[in-house]
Short mmCIF file of C-alpha atoms and ligand atoms in Angstrom, two decimals:
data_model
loop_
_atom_site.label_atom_id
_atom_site.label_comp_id
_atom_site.label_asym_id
_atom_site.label_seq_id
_atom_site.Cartn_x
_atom_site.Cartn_y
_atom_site.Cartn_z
CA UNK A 1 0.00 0.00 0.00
CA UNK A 2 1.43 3.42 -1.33
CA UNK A 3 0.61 5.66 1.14
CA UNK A 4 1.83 8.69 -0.30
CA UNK A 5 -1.24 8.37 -2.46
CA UNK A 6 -3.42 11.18 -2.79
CA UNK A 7 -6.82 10.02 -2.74
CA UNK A 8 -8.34 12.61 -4.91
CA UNK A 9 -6.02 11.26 -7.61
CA UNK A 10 -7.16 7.64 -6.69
CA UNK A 11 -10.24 8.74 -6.78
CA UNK A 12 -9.79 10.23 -10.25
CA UNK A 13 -7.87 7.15 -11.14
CA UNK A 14 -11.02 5.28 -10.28
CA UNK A 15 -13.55 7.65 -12.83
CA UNK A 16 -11.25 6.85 -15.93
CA UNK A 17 -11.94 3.34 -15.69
CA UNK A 18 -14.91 4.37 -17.82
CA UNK A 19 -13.28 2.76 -20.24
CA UNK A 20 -14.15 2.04 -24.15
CA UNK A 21 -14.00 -2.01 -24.88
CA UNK A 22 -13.33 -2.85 -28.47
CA UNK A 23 -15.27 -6.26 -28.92
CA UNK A 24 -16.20 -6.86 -32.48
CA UNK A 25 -18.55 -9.31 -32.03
CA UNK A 26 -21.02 -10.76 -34.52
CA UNK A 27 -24.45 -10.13 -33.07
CA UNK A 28 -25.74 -13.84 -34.23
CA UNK A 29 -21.97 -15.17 -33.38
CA UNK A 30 -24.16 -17.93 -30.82
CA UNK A 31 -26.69 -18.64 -33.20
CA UNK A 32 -23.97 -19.25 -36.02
CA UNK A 33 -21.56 -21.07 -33.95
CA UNK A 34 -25.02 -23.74 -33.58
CA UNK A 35 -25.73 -23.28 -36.85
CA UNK A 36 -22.18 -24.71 -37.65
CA UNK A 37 -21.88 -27.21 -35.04
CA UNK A 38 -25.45 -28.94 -36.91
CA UNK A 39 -24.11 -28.69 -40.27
CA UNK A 40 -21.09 -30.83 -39.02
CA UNK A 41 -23.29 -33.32 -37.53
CA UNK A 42 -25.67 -33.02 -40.92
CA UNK A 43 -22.62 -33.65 -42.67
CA UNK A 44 -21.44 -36.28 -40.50
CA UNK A 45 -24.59 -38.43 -40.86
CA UNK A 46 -24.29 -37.46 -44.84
CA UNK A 47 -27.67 -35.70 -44.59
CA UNK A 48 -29.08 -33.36 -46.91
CA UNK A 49 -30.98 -30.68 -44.98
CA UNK A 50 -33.48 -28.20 -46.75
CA UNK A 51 -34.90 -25.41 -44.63
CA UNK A 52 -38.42 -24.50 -46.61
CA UNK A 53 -40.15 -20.92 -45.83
CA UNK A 54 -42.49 -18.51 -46.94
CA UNK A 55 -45.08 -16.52 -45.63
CA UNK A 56 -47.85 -18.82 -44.03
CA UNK A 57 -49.93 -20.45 -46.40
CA UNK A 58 -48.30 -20.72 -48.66
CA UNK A 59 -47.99 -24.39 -48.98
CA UNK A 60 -45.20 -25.97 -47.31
CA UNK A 61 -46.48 -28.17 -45.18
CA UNK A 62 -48.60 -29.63 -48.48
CA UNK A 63 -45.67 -29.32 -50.83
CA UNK A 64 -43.73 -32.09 -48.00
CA UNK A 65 -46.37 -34.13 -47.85
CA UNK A 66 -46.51 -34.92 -51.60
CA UNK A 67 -42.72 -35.37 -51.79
CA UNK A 68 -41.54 -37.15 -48.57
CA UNK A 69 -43.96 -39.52 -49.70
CA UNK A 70 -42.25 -40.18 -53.13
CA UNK A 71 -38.82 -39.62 -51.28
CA UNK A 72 -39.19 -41.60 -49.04
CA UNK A 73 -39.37 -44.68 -51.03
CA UNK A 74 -35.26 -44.20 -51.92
CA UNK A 75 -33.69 -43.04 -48.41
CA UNK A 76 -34.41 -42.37 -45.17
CA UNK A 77 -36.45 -39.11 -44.26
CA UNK A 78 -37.20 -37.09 -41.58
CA UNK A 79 -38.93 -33.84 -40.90
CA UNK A 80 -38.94 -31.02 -38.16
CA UNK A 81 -42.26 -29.07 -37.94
CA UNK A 82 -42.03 -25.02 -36.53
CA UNK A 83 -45.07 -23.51 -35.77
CA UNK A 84 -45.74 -20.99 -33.07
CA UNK A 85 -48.70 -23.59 -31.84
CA UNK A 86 -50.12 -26.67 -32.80
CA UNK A 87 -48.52 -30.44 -33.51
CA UNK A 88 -51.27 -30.22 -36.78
CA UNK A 89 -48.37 -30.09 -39.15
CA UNK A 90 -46.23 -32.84 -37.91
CA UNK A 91 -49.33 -34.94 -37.88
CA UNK A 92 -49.89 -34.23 -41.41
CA UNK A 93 -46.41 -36.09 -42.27
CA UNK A 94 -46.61 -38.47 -39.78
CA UNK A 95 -49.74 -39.68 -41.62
CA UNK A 96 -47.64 -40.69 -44.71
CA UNK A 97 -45.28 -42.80 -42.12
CA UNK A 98 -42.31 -40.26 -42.26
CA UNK A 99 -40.68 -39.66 -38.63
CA UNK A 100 -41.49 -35.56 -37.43
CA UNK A 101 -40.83 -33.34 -34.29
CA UNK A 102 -42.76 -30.28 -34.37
CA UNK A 103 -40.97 -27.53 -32.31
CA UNK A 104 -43.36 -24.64 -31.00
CA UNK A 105 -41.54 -21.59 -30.83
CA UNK A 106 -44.65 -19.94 -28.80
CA UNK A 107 -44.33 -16.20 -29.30
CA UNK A 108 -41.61 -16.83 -31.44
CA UNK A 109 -41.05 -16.15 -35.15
CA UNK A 110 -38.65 -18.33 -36.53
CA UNK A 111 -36.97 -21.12 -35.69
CA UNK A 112 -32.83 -21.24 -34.31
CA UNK A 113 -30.15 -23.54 -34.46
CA UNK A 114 -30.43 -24.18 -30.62
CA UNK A 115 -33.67 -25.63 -31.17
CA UNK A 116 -32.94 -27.57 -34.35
CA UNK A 117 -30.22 -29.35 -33.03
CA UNK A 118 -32.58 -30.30 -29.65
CA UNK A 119 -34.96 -31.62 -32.53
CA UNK A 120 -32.59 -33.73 -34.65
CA UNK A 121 -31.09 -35.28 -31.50
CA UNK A 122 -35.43 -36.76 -31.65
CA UNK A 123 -35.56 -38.06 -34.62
CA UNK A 124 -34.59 -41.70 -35.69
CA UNK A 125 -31.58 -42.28 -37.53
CA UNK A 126 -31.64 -40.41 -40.84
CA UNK A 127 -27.92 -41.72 -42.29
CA UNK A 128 -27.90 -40.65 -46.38
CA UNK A 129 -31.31 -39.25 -45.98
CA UNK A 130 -32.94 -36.08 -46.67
CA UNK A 131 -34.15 -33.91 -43.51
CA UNK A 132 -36.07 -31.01 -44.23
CA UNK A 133 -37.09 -28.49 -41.92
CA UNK A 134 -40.52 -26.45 -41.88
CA UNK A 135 -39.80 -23.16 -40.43
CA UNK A 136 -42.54 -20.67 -38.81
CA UNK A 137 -44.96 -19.11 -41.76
CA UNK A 138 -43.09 -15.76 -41.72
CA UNK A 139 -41.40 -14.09 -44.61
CA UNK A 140 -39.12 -12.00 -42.19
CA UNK A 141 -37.33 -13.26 -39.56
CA UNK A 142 -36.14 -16.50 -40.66
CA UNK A 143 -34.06 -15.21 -43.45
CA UNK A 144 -31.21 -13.92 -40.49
CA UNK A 145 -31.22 -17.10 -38.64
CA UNK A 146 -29.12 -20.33 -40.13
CA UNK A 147 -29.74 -23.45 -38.99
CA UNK A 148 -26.94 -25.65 -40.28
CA UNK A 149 -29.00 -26.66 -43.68
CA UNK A 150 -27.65 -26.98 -46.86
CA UNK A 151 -29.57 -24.60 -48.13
CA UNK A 152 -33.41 -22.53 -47.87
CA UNK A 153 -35.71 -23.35 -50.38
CA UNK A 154 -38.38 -20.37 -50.81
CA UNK A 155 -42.17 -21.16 -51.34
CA UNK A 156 -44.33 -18.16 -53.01
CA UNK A 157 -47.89 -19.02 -53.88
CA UNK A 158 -49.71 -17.76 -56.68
CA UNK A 159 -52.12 -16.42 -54.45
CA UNK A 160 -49.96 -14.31 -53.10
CA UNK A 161 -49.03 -12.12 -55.93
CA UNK A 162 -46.10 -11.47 -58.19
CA UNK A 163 -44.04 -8.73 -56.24
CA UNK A 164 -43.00 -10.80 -52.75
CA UNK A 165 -39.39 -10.93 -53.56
CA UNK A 166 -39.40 -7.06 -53.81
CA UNK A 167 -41.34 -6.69 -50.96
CA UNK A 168 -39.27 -9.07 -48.69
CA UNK A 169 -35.90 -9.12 -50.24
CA UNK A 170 -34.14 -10.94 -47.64
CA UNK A 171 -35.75 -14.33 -47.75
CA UNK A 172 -35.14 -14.60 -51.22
CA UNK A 173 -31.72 -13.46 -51.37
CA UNK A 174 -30.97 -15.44 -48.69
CA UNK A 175 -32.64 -18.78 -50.35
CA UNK A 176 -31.31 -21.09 -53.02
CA UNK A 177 -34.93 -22.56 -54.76
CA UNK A 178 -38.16 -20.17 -55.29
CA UNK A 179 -40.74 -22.82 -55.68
CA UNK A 180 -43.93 -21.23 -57.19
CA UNK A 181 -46.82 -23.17 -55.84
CA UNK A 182 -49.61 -23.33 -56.22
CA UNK A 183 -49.48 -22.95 -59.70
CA UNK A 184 -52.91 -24.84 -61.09
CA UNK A 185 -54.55 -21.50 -59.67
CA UNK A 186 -52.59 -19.59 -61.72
CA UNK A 187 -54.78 -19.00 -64.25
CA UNK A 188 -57.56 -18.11 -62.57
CA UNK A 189 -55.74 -15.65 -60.25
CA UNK A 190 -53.43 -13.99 -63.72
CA UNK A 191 -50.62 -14.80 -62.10
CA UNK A 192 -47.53 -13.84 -64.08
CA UNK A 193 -44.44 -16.56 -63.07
CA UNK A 194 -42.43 -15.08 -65.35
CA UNK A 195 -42.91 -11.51 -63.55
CA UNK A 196 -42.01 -13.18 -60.26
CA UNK A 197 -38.81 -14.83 -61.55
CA UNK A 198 -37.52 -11.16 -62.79
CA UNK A 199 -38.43 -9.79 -59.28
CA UNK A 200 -36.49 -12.52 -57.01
CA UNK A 201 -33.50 -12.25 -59.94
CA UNK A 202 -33.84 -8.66 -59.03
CA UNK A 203 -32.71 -9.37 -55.01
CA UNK A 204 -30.78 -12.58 -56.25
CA UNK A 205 -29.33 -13.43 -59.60
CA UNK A 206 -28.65 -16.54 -58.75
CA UNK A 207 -31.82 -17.94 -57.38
CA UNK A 208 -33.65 -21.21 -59.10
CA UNK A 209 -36.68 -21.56 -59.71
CA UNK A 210 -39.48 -24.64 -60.29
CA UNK A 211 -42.92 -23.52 -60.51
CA UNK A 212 -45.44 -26.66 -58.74
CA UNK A 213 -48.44 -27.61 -57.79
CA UNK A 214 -48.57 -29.35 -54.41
CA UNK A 215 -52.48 -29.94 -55.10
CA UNK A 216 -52.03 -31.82 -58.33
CA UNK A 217 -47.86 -32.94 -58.39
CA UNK A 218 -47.30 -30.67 -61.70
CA UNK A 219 -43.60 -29.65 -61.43
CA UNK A 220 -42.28 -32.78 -58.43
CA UNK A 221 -40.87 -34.73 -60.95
CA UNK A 222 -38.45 -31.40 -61.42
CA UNK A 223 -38.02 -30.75 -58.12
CA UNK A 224 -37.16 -34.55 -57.11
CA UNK A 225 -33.93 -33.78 -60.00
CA UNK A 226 -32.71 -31.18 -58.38
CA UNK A 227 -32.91 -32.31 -55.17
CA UNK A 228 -31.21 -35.43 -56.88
CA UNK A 229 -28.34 -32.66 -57.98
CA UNK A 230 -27.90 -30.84 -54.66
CA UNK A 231 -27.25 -34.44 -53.02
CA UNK A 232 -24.55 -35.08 -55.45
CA UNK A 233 -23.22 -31.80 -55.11
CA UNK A 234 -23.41 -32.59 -51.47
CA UNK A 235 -21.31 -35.89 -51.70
CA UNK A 236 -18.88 -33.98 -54.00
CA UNK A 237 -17.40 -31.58 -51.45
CA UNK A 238 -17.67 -34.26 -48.35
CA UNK B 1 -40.31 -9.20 -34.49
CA UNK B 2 -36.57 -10.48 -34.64
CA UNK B 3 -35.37 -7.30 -33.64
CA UNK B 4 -36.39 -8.18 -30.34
CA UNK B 5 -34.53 -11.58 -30.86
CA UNK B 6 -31.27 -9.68 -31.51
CA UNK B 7 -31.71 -7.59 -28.92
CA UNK B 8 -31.73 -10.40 -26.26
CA UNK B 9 -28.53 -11.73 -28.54
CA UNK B 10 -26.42 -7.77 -27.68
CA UNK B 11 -27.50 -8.69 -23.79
CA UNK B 12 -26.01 -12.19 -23.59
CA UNK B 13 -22.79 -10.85 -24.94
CA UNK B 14 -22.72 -7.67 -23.12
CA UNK B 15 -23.06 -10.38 -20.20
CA UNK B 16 -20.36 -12.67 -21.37
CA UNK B 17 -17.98 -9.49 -21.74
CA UNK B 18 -18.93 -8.46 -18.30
CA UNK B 19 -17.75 -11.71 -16.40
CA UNK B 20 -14.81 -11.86 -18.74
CA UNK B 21 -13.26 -8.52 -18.11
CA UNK B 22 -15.37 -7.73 -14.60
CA UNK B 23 -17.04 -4.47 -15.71
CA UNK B 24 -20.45 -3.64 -13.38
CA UNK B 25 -21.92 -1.45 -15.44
CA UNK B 26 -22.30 -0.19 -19.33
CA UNK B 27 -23.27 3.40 -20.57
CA UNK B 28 -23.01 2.85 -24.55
CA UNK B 29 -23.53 -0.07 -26.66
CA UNK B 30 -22.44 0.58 -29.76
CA UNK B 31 -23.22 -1.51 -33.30
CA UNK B 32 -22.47 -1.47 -36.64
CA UNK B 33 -25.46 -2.29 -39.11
CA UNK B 34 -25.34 -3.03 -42.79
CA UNK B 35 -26.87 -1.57 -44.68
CA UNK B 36 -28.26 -4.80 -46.43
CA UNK B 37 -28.42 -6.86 -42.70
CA UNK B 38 -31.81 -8.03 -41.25
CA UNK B 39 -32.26 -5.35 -38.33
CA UNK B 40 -33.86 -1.96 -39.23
CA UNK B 41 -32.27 0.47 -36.66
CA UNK B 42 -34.98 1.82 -35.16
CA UNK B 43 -36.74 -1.41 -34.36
CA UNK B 44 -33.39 -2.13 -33.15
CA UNK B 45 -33.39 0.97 -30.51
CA UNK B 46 -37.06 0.09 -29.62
CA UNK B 47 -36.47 -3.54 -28.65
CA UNK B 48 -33.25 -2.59 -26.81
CA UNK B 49 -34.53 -0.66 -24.02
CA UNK B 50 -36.74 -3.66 -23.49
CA UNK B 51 -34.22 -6.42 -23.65
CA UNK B 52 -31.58 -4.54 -21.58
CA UNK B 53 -34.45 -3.48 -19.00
CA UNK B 54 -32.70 -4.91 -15.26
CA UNK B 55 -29.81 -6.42 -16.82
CA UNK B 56 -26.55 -4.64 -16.86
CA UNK B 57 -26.80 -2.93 -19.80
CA UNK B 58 -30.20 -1.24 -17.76
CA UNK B 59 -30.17 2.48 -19.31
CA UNK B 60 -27.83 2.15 -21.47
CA UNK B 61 -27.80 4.17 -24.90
CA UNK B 62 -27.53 2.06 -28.03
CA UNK B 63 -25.69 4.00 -30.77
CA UNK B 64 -25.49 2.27 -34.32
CA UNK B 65 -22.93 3.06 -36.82
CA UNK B 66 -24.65 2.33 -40.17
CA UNK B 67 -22.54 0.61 -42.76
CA UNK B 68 -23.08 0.86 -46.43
CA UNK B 69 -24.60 -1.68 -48.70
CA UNK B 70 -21.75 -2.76 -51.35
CA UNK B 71 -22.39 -4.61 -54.58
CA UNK B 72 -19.99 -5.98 -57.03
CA UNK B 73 -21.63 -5.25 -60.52
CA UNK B 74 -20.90 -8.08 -63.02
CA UNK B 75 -22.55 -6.05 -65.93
CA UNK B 76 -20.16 -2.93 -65.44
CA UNK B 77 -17.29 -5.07 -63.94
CA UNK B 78 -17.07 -2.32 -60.86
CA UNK B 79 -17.81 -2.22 -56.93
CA UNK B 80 -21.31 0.35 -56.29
CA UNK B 81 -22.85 1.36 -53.14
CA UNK B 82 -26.56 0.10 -53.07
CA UNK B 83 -29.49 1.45 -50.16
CA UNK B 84 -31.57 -1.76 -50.14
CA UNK B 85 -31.93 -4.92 -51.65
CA UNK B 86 -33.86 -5.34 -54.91
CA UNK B 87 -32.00 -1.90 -56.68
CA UNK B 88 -30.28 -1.36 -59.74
CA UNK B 89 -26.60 -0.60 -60.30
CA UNK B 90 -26.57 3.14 -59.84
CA UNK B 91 -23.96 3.43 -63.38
CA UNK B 92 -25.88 0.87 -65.36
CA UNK B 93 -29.22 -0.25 -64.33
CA UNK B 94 -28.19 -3.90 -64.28
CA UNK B 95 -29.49 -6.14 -61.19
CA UNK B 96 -26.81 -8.59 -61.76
CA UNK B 97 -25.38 -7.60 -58.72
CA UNK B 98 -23.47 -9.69 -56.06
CA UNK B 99 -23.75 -8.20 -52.61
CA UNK B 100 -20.25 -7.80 -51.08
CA UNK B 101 -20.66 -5.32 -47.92
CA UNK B 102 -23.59 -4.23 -45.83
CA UNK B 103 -24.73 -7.41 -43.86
CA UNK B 104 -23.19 -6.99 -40.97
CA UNK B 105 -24.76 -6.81 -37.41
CA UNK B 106 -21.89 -6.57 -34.76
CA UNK B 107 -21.31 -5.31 -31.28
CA UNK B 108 -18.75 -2.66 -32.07
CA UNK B 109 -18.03 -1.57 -29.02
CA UNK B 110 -19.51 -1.08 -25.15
CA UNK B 111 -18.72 2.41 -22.98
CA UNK B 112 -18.56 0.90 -19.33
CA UNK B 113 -16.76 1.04 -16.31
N1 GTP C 301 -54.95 -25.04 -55.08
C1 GTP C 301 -53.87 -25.34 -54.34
N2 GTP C 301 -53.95 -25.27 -53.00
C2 GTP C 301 -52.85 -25.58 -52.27
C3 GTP C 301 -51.64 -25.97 -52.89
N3 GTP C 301 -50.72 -26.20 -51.91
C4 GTP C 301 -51.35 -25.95 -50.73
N4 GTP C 301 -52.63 -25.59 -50.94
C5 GTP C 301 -53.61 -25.23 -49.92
O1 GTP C 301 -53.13 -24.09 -49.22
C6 GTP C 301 -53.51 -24.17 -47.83
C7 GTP C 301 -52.27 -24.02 -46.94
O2 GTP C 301 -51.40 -25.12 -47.18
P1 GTP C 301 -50.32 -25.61 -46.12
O3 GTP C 301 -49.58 -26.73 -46.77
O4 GTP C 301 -50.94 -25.86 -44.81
O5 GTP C 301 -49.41 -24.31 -46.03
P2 GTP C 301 -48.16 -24.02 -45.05
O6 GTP C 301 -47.22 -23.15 -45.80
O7 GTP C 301 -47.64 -25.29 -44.51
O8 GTP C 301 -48.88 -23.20 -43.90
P3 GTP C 301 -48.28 -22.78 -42.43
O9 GTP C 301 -47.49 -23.95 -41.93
O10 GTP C 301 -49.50 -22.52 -41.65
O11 GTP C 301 -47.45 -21.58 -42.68
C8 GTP C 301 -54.21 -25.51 -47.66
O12 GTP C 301 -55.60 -25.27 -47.71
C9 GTP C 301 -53.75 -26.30 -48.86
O13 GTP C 301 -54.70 -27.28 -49.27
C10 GTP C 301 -51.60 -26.04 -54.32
O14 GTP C 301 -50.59 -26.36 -54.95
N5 GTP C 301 -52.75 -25.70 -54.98
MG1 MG C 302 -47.28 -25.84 -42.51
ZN1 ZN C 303 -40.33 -11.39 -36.25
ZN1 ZN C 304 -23.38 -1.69 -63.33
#
């Protein structure tokens, strides 16, 4: 102990440790770090993980239902359901005999990597399969959230009209696939496809696109190749 | 409202910074925003009081540092500045545009002591 200290300097000494902390931190750094510790685990168990959204409505839930039970016939599948409430949706796929957890995020609007990877860990076995994950109906706020898949595939209904992508950019520069579904009301609705495609090429140049019908199976046999091409893609970089 | 979601996501690491370099109490958070990121700013300022309400970041003033949206046009082979998604090159009008800057969403810095 210096006691040849003044204490109004120590006292002063004491006020400058208001100090100014340089962190540089990524605001979703936990939700990323997740997001990355699922895609290794995806990866490990060589699965190929789709996360579908769009605005609610729009189909998704319909557009699985058709497919995992086509898919399913060739690999394993599995499905995790987010909704804010209700187990309806994973009932709908458990009805065609393909495994589901539905998550209920409550007041929440999308789902996160902390509770995807509390899902998988409930699921059966998927090894070489295809798990895709429902998120919350909600054009927003799952676009800033990965959750270790390989990549978002975008649903837009015709009934929902031509300029979503301009509306909410994010989602669809943030997605891989726009499926248009919905499509065997297009005609009665005027729906334009090809006006939709120049919007969501607008936010992302790179963004495919199938146009389907979830009601009839127009388009599936399309959308079964190139999920056939993003697993080989997959087993490419593994 | 994700906003509110990121907000909760500034507290935790505010906390984690706290125990890590023992700090009791912060003035200023401050963030850096892209232009092109998910979180509008003031959504951002109206979930934070909220989120930070009897934590230690209780009172504290957010202050964000917006950061520009950059694009690298592959029709005029050149790097723009773009406001939002969904718009043109500002030299050519082209949309083939691949988004190189503006999506960030950090914790910059915090003003404590
Ligand atoms: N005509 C027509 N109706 C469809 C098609 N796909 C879905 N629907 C109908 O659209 C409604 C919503 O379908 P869902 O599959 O529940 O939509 P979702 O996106 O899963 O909805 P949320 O999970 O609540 O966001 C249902 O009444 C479906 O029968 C389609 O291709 N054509
Ligand atoms: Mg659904
Ligand atoms: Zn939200
Ligand atoms: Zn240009």
């Amino acid at each position: 102990m210096n006691c040849g200290t003044d204490p109004a300097r120590l006292k002063i000494a004491g006020m400058s440790s208001d100090r100014i902390i340089q962190i540089e931190r990524d605001i979703l750094g936990r939700n990323n770090t997740m997001a990355a510790d699922n895609r290794a685990r995806f990866l490990a168990d060589d699965l190929l993980v789709f996360n579908l959204v769009s605005s609610p409505g729009a189909g998704k839930t319909s557009l699985l239902v058709r497919a995992i039970s086509e898919l399913k016939k060739s690999r394993p599948v599995g499905v995790i359901e987010g909704d804010q409430q209700t187990s309806n949706d994973a009932e709908r796929v458990r009805a065609t005999g393909v495994p589901a957890v539905q998550i209920n995020t409550g007041k929440g609007c999308h789902l996160d990597a902390a509770m995807v990877g509390e899902a998988y860990r409930r699921l059966p076995p998927l090894k070489d399969g295809i798990l895709f994950i429902e998120n919350v109906g909600n054009l927003v706020c799952p676009a800033a959230f990965d959750l270790g898949e390989a990549c978002k595939i975008v649903v837009l209904s015709t009934t929902e009209g031509e300029d979503k992508p301009l509306k909410y950019p994010d989602m669809f520069a943030a997605s891989a696939l726009m499926l248009i579904n919905k499509i065997d009301l297009a005609p009665v609705l005027d729906f334009d496809p090809a006006q939709t495609i120049e919007y969501a090429r607008r936010v992302n140049p790179k963004i495919e696109v199938l146009t389907v019908s979830a009601r009839n199976g127009e388009g599936f046999a399309a959308f079964y190749a190139w999920i056939r091409k993003q697993a080989a893609h997959q087993k490419r970089r593994a | 409202m994700h906003e509110m979601a990121l907000c909760q996501g500034i507290i935790e690491i505010v906390e984690e910074e706290a125990r890590r370099r023992s700090f009791s109490k912060v003035r200023t958070v401050c963030l850096e925003i892209g232009a092109l990121s998910h979180a509008a700013p003031e959504a951002m300022k109206f979930c934070f009081e909220a989120a930070a309400a009897q934590t230690i970041a209780d009172g504290a003033v957010l202050e964000i540092e917006k950061l520009p949206g950059l694009a690298w046009c592959m029709a005029c082979s050149r790097s723009v500045e773009i406001g939002q998604r969904a718009e043109p090159c500002p030299c050519c009008g082209s949309y083939q545009l691949h988004v190189t800057a503006g999506e960030e969403m950090r914790v910059k810095q915090l003003e404590v002591d």
